[in-house]
Coordinates of C-alpha atoms in Angstrom, one line a residue:
X12 CA -3.8 17.0 76.9
X13 CA -2.6 14.1 74.9
X14 CA 0.3 12.5 76.6
X15 CA 3.2 11.2 74.6
X16 CA 3.6 7.7 76.1
X17 CA 6.9 6.0 76.5
X18 CA 8.4 3.7 73.9
X19 CA 11.9 2.2 73.7
X20 CA 14.2 3.1 70.9
X21 CA 16.9 0.5 70.7
X22 CA 19.3 -0.4 73.4
X23 CA 20.6 3.2 73.8
X24 CA 17.2 4.6 74.5
X25 CA 15.4 2.9 77.4
X26 CA 13.1 5.8 78.0
X27 CA 11.2 7.9 75.4
X28 CA 9.8 11.3 75.0
X29 CA 6.5 12.5 76.4
X30 CA 4.8 15.0 74.1
X31 CA 1.8 17.1 75.1
X32 CA 0.6 18.6 71.8
X33 CA -2.1 20.6 73.4
X34 CA -3.8 21.0 76.7
X35 CA -7.5 21.5 76.1
X36 CA -9.6 22.2 79.1
X37 CA -11.6 19.1 80.1
X38 CA -15.3 19.4 80.6
X39 CA -14.9 17.7 83.9
X40 CA -12.0 19.9 84.9
X41 CA -13.2 23.5 85.1
X42 CA -10.5 26.2 85.0
X43 CA -9.4 27.3 88.4
X44 CA -8.8 30.9 89.4
X45 CA -5.1 30.3 88.9
X46 CA -5.2 31.5 85.4
X47 CA -7.3 31.3 82.3
X48 CA -7.6 27.6 81.4
X49 CA -5.5 26.4 84.3
X50 CA -6.3 23.1 86.0
X51 CA -5.3 21.4 89.2
X52 CA -4.6 17.6 89.3
X53 CA -4.2 15.1 92.0
X54 CA -0.7 13.9 92.8
X55 CA -0.7 10.8 90.7
X56 CA -2.2 12.3 87.5
X57 CA 0.0 12.5 84.4
X58 CA -0.9 16.1 83.7
X59 CA -4.3 17.5 82.9
X60 CA -5.5 14.7 80.6
X61 CA -8.9 13.1 81.0
X62 CA -11.3 13.8 83.8
X63 CA -9.4 15.2 86.7
X64 CA -11.3 16.9 89.5
X65 CA -9.8 20.1 90.9
X66 CA -8.9 19.7 94.5
X67 CA -8.3 22.0 97.4
X68 CA -4.9 23.4 98.3
X69 CA -3.0 21.7 101.1
X70 CA -0.5 23.1 103.5
X71 CA 3.2 22.3 103.5
X72 CA 4.7 20.3 106.4
X73 CA 5.3 22.3 109.6
X74 CA 8.7 23.9 109.9
X75 CA 9.4 21.8 113.0
X76 CA 8.7 18.5 111.3
X77 CA 11.8 16.4 112.0
X78 CA 11.1 14.4 108.8
X79 CA 11.9 17.5 106.7
X80 CA 15.5 17.8 105.7
X81 CA 17.1 21.2 106.2
X82 CA 15.8 24.1 108.3
X83 CA 15.0 27.8 108.3
X84 CA 15.8 30.2 111.1
X85 CA 13.6 33.4 111.0
X86 CA 15.0 36.2 113.1
X87 CA 13.1 39.6 113.5
X88 CA 15.1 42.7 112.5
X89 CA 15.3 45.5 115.0
X90 CA 15.8 49.2 114.7
X91 CA 19.5 50.2 114.9
X92 CA 19.0 53.6 116.5
X93 CA 22.7 54.2 117.0
X94 CA 23.3 54.1 113.3
X95 CA 20.5 56.3 112.0
X96 CA 21.8 58.5 109.2
X97 CA 20.2 61.3 107.3
X98 CA 16.8 60.4 108.6
X99 CA 16.7 57.1 106.7
X100 CA 15.3 54.1 108.7
X101 CA 17.9 51.5 109.5
X102 CA 17.1 48.0 110.8
X103 CA 19.1 44.9 111.2
X104 CA 21.0 42.6 113.5
X105 CA 24.3 42.9 115.2
X106 CA 26.8 40.1 114.7
X107 CA 25.6 36.9 116.3
X108 CA 26.1 33.2 116.4
X109 CA 23.4 31.1 114.8
X110 CA 22.8 27.6 113.7
X111 CA 24.4 26.5 110.4
X112 CA 22.9 27.9 107.2
X113 CA 24.0 28.6 103.6
X114 CA 21.5 31.0 102.1
X115 CA 20.0 34.2 103.3
X116 CA 17.1 36.5 102.4
X117 CA 14.8 39.1 104.0
X118 CA 11.0 38.8 104.2
X119 CA 8.2 41.0 105.4
X120 CA 4.5 40.8 106.1
X121 CA 2.9 42.6 103.2
X122 CA 3.7 41.1 99.7
X123 CA 2.5 44.3 98.1
X124 CA 4.9 46.5 100.1
X125 CA 8.2 47.1 98.2
X126 CA 11.5 47.5 99.9
X127 CA 12.9 50.8 98.7
X128 CA 16.4 50.6 100.1
X129 CA 19.4 48.3 100.4
X130 CA 20.0 45.0 102.2
X131 CA 23.5 43.9 103.1
X132 CA 24.7 40.9 105.1
X133 CA 28.0 39.7 106.5
X134 CA 28.5 36.1 107.4
X135 CA 31.0 33.9 109.2
X136 CA 32.2 30.7 107.6
X137 CA 31.3 27.7 109.7
X138 CA 34.0 26.7 112.1
X139 CA 36.1 29.8 111.6
X140 CA 36.5 33.3 112.9
X141 CA 36.5 34.8 109.4
X142 CA 33.8 37.2 108.5
X143 CA 33.0 38.1 104.9
X144 CA 32.7 41.7 103.7
X145 CA 29.3 43.2 103.3
X146 CA 27.4 41.5 100.5
X147 CA 24.3 43.1 98.8
X148 CA 21.0 41.3 98.5
X149 CA 18.8 42.0 95.5
X150 CA 15.7 43.7 97.0
X151 CA 13.3 43.8 94.0
X152 CA 12.1 40.3 94.0
X153 CA 8.3 40.9 93.5
X154 CA 8.9 40.4 89.8
X155 CA 9.3 36.7 90.5
X156 CA 5.9 35.7 91.8
X157 CA 2.5 34.2 91.0
X158 CA 0.2 36.3 89.0
X159 CA -2.1 38.7 90.8
X160 CA -5.6 37.3 91.5
X161 CA -4.5 33.7 91.5
X162 CA -4.9 31.2 94.4
X163 CA -1.1 31.0 94.9
X164 CA -0.8 34.8 95.1
X165 CA -3.9 35.2 97.3
X166 CA -3.4 32.3 99.6
X167 CA -2.7 34.5 102.6
X168 CA 0.7 32.9 103.2
X169 CA 2.6 35.0 100.6
X170 CA 5.1 37.5 102.0
X171 CA 7.2 40.3 100.6
X172 CA 10.8 39.1 100.0
X173 CA 14.2 39.9 98.6
X174 CA 16.0 37.6 96.3
X175 CA 17.9 34.8 98.2
X176 CA 21.7 35.0 98.4
X177 CA 23.9 31.9 98.6
X178 CA 26.7 32.5 101.1
X179 CA 27.9 29.0 101.7
X180 CA 28.2 27.1 105.0
X181 CA 28.0 29.8 107.7
X182 CA 27.2 30.0 111.5
X183 CA 27.3 33.7 112.1
X184 CA 25.4 36.6 110.6
X185 CA 25.1 40.4 110.6
X186 CA 22.4 42.3 108.8
X187 CA 21.6 45.9 107.9
X188 CA 18.6 47.2 105.9
X189 CA 18.7 50.9 105.1
X190 CA 15.7 52.7 103.6
X191 CA 16.4 55.1 100.7
X192 CA 17.5 58.5 102.0
X193 CA 14.6 61.0 101.9
X194 CA 14.6 63.7 99.3
X195 CA 15.1 67.3 100.6
X196 CA 12.0 68.3 102.5
X197 CA 10.4 64.9 102.3
X198 CA 9.3 62.7 105.2
X199 CA 11.8 60.1 106.3
X200 CA 11.6 56.9 104.2
X201 CA 10.1 53.8 105.8
X202 CA 10.7 50.1 105.6
X203 CA 8.1 47.4 105.4
X204 CA 6.7 46.0 108.6
X205 CA 7.5 42.6 110.0
X206 CA 11.0 42.4 108.5
X207 CA 12.9 39.1 109.3
X208 CA 16.1 37.6 108.1
X209 CA 15.7 34.1 106.8
X210 CA 18.7 31.7 107.3
X211 CA 18.3 28.6 105.2
X212 CA 20.1 25.3 105.8
X213 CA 19.7 23.1 102.6
X214 CA 20.0 19.9 104.5
X215 CA 22.1 16.9 103.6
X216 CA 23.5 16.3 100.2
X217 CA 21.6 13.8 98.0
X218 CA 23.4 10.6 97.4
X219 CA 24.3 11.7 93.9
X220 CA 25.8 15.0 92.9
X221 CA 26.4 17.0 89.7
X222 CA 29.9 17.3 88.3
X223 CA 32.4 20.1 89.0
X224 CA 33.3 22.8 86.5
X225 CA 36.6 21.3 85.5
X226 CA 35.0 18.1 84.2
X227 CA 32.1 19.7 82.3
X228 CA 31.9 18.9 78.7
X229 CA 29.4 18.8 75.8
X230 CA 28.9 19.4 72.1
X231 CA 30.0 22.8 70.7
X232 CA 30.7 24.3 74.2
X233 CA 31.0 22.7 77.7
X234 CA 27.4 22.3 78.8
X235 CA 27.3 19.7 81.6
X236 CA 28.6 16.3 82.3
X237 CA 28.0 13.0 83.9
X238 CA 27.1 14.2 87.4
X239 CA 27.5 10.8 89.0
X240 CA 23.8 10.2 89.1
X241 CA 22.3 6.9 88.1
X242 CA 21.3 6.4 84.5
X243 CA 17.8 7.2 85.4
X244 CA 16.6 3.6 84.9
X245 CA 16.9 2.1 88.4
X246 CA 14.0 3.3 90.6
X247 CA 14.9 4.4 94.1
X248 CA 13.5 2.2 96.9
X249 CA 11.0 3.3 99.5
X250 CA 9.6 6.4 98.0
X251 CA 7.3 8.5 100.1
X252 CA 3.8 9.2 98.7
X253 CA 4.9 12.8 98.0
X254 CA 8.0 11.6 96.1
X255 CA 6.0 9.0 94.2
X256 CA 3.6 11.8 93.1
X257 CA 6.3 14.1 92.0
X258 CA 8.0 11.3 90.1
X259 CA 4.8 9.8 88.6
X260 CA 4.2 12.8 86.4
X261 CA 7.5 11.9 84.5
X262 CA 6.7 8.2 84.4
X263 CA 6.2 8.3 80.7
X264 CA 9.9 9.2 80.5
X265 CA 11.6 7.2 83.2
X266 CA 10.8 4.8 86.0
X267 CA 9.6 6.1 89.4
X268 CA 12.4 7.4 91.6
X269 CA 14.8 8.1 88.7
X270 CA 17.3 10.8 89.5
X271 CA 17.7 11.9 85.9
X272 CA 16.0 11.8 82.6
X273 CA 18.6 10.7 80.0
X274 CA 19.2 12.6 76.8
X275 CA 17.9 11.5 73.5
X276 CA 19.4 12.2 70.1
X277 CA 17.3 14.2 67.7
X278 CA 16.7 11.1 65.6
X279 CA 15.6 9.2 68.7
X280 CA 13.3 12.1 69.8
X281 CA 11.7 12.2 66.4
X282 CA 11.4 8.4 66.2
X283 CA 9.6 8.3 69.5
X284 CA 7.2 11.1 68.3
X285 CA 6.5 9.3 65.0
X286 CA 6.0 6.0 66.8
X287 CA 3.3 7.5 69.0
X288 CA 1.5 9.7 66.6
X289 CA 2.5 8.4 63.2
X290 CA 4.6 9.7 60.4
X291 CA 1.9 12.1 59.2
X292 CA 2.0 13.9 62.6
X293 CA 5.8 14.0 62.5
X294 CA 5.6 15.6 59.0
X295 CA 3.4 18.4 60.4
X296 CA 5.6 19.1 63.5
X297 CA 9.1 18.3 62.4
X298 CA 11.0 20.8 64.5
X299 CA 11.6 19.1 67.9
X300 CA 15.1 19.5 69.4
X301 CA 16.8 16.5 71.0
X302 CA 15.8 15.9 74.5
X303 CA 18.5 17.1 76.9
X304 CA 19.6 15.3 80.1
X305 CA 17.5 16.7 83.0
X306 CA 18.3 16.0 86.7
X307 CA 15.0 15.4 88.4
X308 CA 13.7 16.7 91.7
X309 CA 14.7 13.4 93.2
X310 CA 18.2 13.9 91.8
X311 CA 18.8 17.3 93.5
X312 CA 17.1 16.2 96.7
X313 CA 13.8 18.1 96.8
X314 CA 11.9 17.5 99.9
X315 CA 8.4 16.8 98.5
X316 CA 6.7 17.4 101.8
X317 CA 7.4 21.1 101.6
X318 CA 5.4 21.9 98.4
X319 CA 1.7 22.0 98.1
X320 CA 0.2 18.6 97.2
X321 CA -1.4 19.2 93.8
X322 CA 0.0 20.3 90.4
X323 CA -1.5 23.2 88.4
X324 CA -1.3 23.3 84.6
X325 CA -2.1 25.8 81.8
X326 CA -3.0 25.1 78.2
X327 CA 0.3 25.3 76.4
X328 CA 3.9 26.5 76.5
X329 CA 4.1 29.4 74.0
X330 CA 7.2 31.2 75.4
X331 CA 10.2 30.7 77.7
X332 CA 11.3 33.4 80.1
X333 CA 15.0 33.3 81.0
X334 CA 16.0 34.5 84.5
X335 CA 19.0 34.7 86.8
X336 CA 18.5 33.5 90.3
X337 CA 20.3 36.6 91.7
X338 CA 21.8 34.2 94.4
X339 CA 25.4 35.2 93.4
X340 CA 28.1 33.2 91.6
X341 CA 30.0 32.0 94.6
X342 CA 29.0 28.4 94.2
X343 CA 30.4 25.3 92.6
X344 CA 28.4 23.0 90.4
X345 CA 28.9 20.3 93.0
X346 CA 26.9 22.6 95.3
X347 CA 24.1 23.3 92.8
X348 CA 21.7 20.8 94.4
X349 CA 22.2 22.5 97.8
X350 CA 21.6 25.9 96.1
X351 CA 18.4 24.5 94.6
X352 CA 17.2 23.0 97.9
X353 CA 17.8 26.3 99.6
X354 CA 15.9 28.4 97.0
X355 CA 13.1 25.9 97.1
X356 CA 12.8 26.1 100.9
X357 CA 13.0 29.9 100.7
X358 CA 10.3 30.1 98.1
X359 CA 7.9 27.9 100.0
X360 CA 8.7 28.4 103.7
X361 CA 9.9 32.0 103.7
X362 CA 8.1 33.6 100.7
X363 CA 4.9 31.5 101.0
X364 CA 4.8 30.1 97.5
X365 CA 3.2 26.7 96.7
X366 CA 6.5 25.3 95.2
X367 CA 9.8 26.2 93.7
X368 CA 9.0 29.2 91.4
X369 CA 10.9 28.3 88.2
X370 CA 10.0 25.4 85.9
X371 CA 13.7 24.6 85.3
X372 CA 17.1 25.7 86.6
X373 CA 20.5 25.6 84.9
X374 CA 23.8 25.7 86.7
X375 CA 27.1 27.3 85.5
X376 CA 28.3 23.9 84.1
X377 CA 25.2 23.6 81.9
X378 CA 23.4 20.9 84.0
X379 CA 19.7 21.2 83.6
X380 CA 17.4 20.6 86.6
X381 CA 13.6 20.0 86.9
X382 CA 12.1 22.8 88.9
X383 CA 8.5 23.1 89.9
X384 CA 6.8 19.7 90.2
X385 CA 4.3 18.6 87.6
X386 CA 6.2 16.9 84.8
X387 CA 9.1 18.3 82.7
X388 CA 7.2 17.9 79.4
X389 CA 4.0 19.4 80.6
X390 CA 2.7 22.9 80.7
X391 CA 3.1 23.5 84.5
X392 CA 2.0 26.8 85.9
X393 CA 5.0 28.5 87.6
X394 CA 5.7 31.6 89.6
X395 CA 8.6 33.1 87.8
X396 CA 7.4 36.1 85.7
X397 CA 4.6 38.0 87.4
X398 CA 1.8 38.6 84.9
X399 CA 3.1 36.1 82.4
X400 CA 3.1 32.7 84.1
X401 CA 0.3 31.3 82.0
X402 CA 1.3 29.4 78.9
X403 CA 4.9 30.0 79.5
X404 CA 7.9 28.4 81.3
X405 CA 10.6 29.9 83.4
X406 CA 14.3 29.0 83.3
X407 CA 16.6 30.2 86.1
X408 CA 20.3 30.3 85.4
X409 CA 21.8 30.0 88.9
X410 CA 23.9 33.0 89.6
X411 CA 23.9 36.8 89.2
X412 CA 24.6 38.1 85.7
X413 CA 24.2 41.9 85.9
X414 CA 27.9 42.4 85.6
X415 CA 29.3 38.9 85.2
X416 CA 29.2 37.1 81.8
X417 CA 27.3 33.8 82.0
X418 CA 29.3 30.7 81.1
X419 CA 28.8 29.5 77.6
X420 CA 27.8 26.1 79.1
X421 CA 24.8 27.7 80.7
X422 CA 23.7 29.6 77.5
X423 CA 24.0 26.3 75.5
X424 CA 21.9 24.5 78.1
X425 CA 19.2 27.1 77.8
X426 CA 19.3 26.6 74.0
X427 CA 19.1 22.8 74.3
X428 CA 16.3 22.9 76.8
X429 CA 14.2 25.4 74.8
X430 CA 14.8 23.5 71.5
X431 CA 13.2 20.5 73.1
X432 CA 10.5 21.9 75.3
X433 CA 9.3 24.6 72.9
X434 CA 9.5 22.1 70.1
X435 CA 6.9 19.9 71.8
X436 CA 4.5 22.8 71.5
X437 CA 5.4 23.7 67.9
X438 CA 7.3 26.9 68.7
X439 CA 10.1 28.5 66.7
X440 CA 12.7 29.8 69.2
X441 CA 13.4 32.7 66.8
X442 CA 9.7 33.6 66.5
X443 CA 7.1 35.6 68.5
X444 CA 4.3 34.6 70.8
X445 CA 1.3 36.5 72.0
X446 CA 0.5 36.2 75.7
X447 CA -2.2 37.9 77.8
X448 CA -0.9 39.8 80.8
X449 CA -2.1 38.7 84.2
X450 CA -1.1 42.1 85.6
X451 CA 2.2 43.7 86.2
X452 CA 4.2 47.0 86.1
X453 CA 4.7 47.0 82.4
X454 CA 1.4 45.7 81.1
X455 CA -2.1 46.0 82.6
X456 CA -4.1 42.8 83.2
X457 CA -5.8 41.6 80.0
X458 CA -3.3 43.3 77.7
X459 CA -2.2 41.1 74.8
X460 CA 1.5 41.4 74.3
X461 CA 3.7 40.1 71.5
X462 CA 7.0 38.8 72.9
X463 CA 9.9 36.8 71.7
X464 CA 9.4 33.1 72.1
X465 CA 12.6 33.1 74.2
X466 CA 12.4 36.3 76.2
X467 CA 14.2 37.7 79.2
X468 CA 12.3 38.3 82.4
X469 CA 12.6 42.1 81.9
X470 CA 10.5 41.8 78.7
X471 CA 7.5 41.0 80.8
X472 CA 8.2 43.0 83.9
X473 CA 10.2 46.1 84.8
X474 CA 13.2 44.4 86.4
X475 CA 17.0 44.0 85.9
X476 CA 16.5 40.2 85.6
X477 CA 18.0 38.2 84.0
X478 CA 20.9 40.6 84.3
X479 CA 22.3 42.7 81.5
X480 CA 25.1 40.2 80.6
X481 CA 22.7 37.2 80.4
X482 CA 20.1 39.2 78.6
X483 CA 22.7 40.0 76.0
X484 CA 23.2 36.3 75.3
X485 CA 19.5 35.6 74.5
X486 CA 20.1 36.2 70.8
X487 CA 22.8 33.5 70.8
X488 CA 20.4 31.2 72.6
X489 CA 17.6 31.7 70.1
X490 CA 19.8 30.9 67.1
X491 CA 21.3 27.9 68.8
X492 CA 17.9 26.6 69.9
X493 CA 16.5 26.9 66.4
X494 CA 19.6 25.1 65.0
X495 CA 19.0 22.2 67.5
X496 CA 15.5 22.0 66.2
X497 CA 16.8 21.7 62.7
X498 CA 15.6 25.0 61.4

């Protein structure tokens, strides 16, 4: 990969764009089993450029490590014999007091076992006697995962899991998991073995927070706002080695410890490109959207001790898959960092993934967040679209949009992010890209598939994601993204 090194553009632009034009496999960095052409770097490397030796996977910090903010309670589900109905298996937990948590999900031992049935939870708000009604948890989460046959998928730590559900600050829980009712004459349905409810506490809020909905603003439609974070220019003191590594991969953009990557205008973005590669290069790749403001992992408070140590890359970014997180819409944008920290912990500690699954996240106010570590401008291998994680990126819009219409701010943020990131790799948001399936329920492994450059998760895997209402907005996002690129 050729890194687009930093350069200043006047007083208003203290940090510049990093542009990886391509990610050729280095002779000294053989592809790993993660994916065709994927490479693994050491923590301080600025992406897969130059000679970088592939290194072994490392374990996340123990759950009981007091230095890890937040916590996860894992409670085994039991058979609820008194409530068996129609021969369908029923497991769960009766109402009980627990330590504070804000997000729930159910996991089980075998990642290949699907949960054919329903999961519902009731929770009690912290410090009150008020219990919520029954809330449904999305059970078909296997669509969001590392590709089959990759080290992340075959690590031995991966579990089957539902989608996580954000319930807000709670200290009581009740759970029921009911298998599908058997068809007439069929054997009773079963549930996966080793089922547990995961109760995730996101930990303390970071020192800076995103803005609330009523102050969000932006061009064309409200798409985000000054979240109260620093300008991204003042490095935070006393970074841990893990924090330094996660920040160093963005060092061509901002100083170490920055909580956000500031936006650039299109002219500034293009000027930085031309300054690095020359006017001739700019003439051959003129369609790069303005870089949007991105809140870094440091900005949303990611605990870098949770993830695996190294970063894994693919050759390019040919397509963007849009998702919804299926965590529900009952959050404020002020709470978005807590939602992200909860999903991150659920992905790593509960589901057994190496890191946060998505490359980026977008909240309902249009704020954009760095997701999986490795560098926002680089081709980081994610675990978002099973079978199509190679040479793509995943964007999760926080919320559930099967029946709820996504805010225009979130759709605009998707357009702005894709205009920039896809532009770095020369992709037209209105065009098509050919990807090779890594294996899934729509396309067999090795199948070459032509997809929209901006696709929904359901285009690559049989799933409801990103929800019917958000999926219906992708045409709008493609047009707006192309317009931001100047097409």
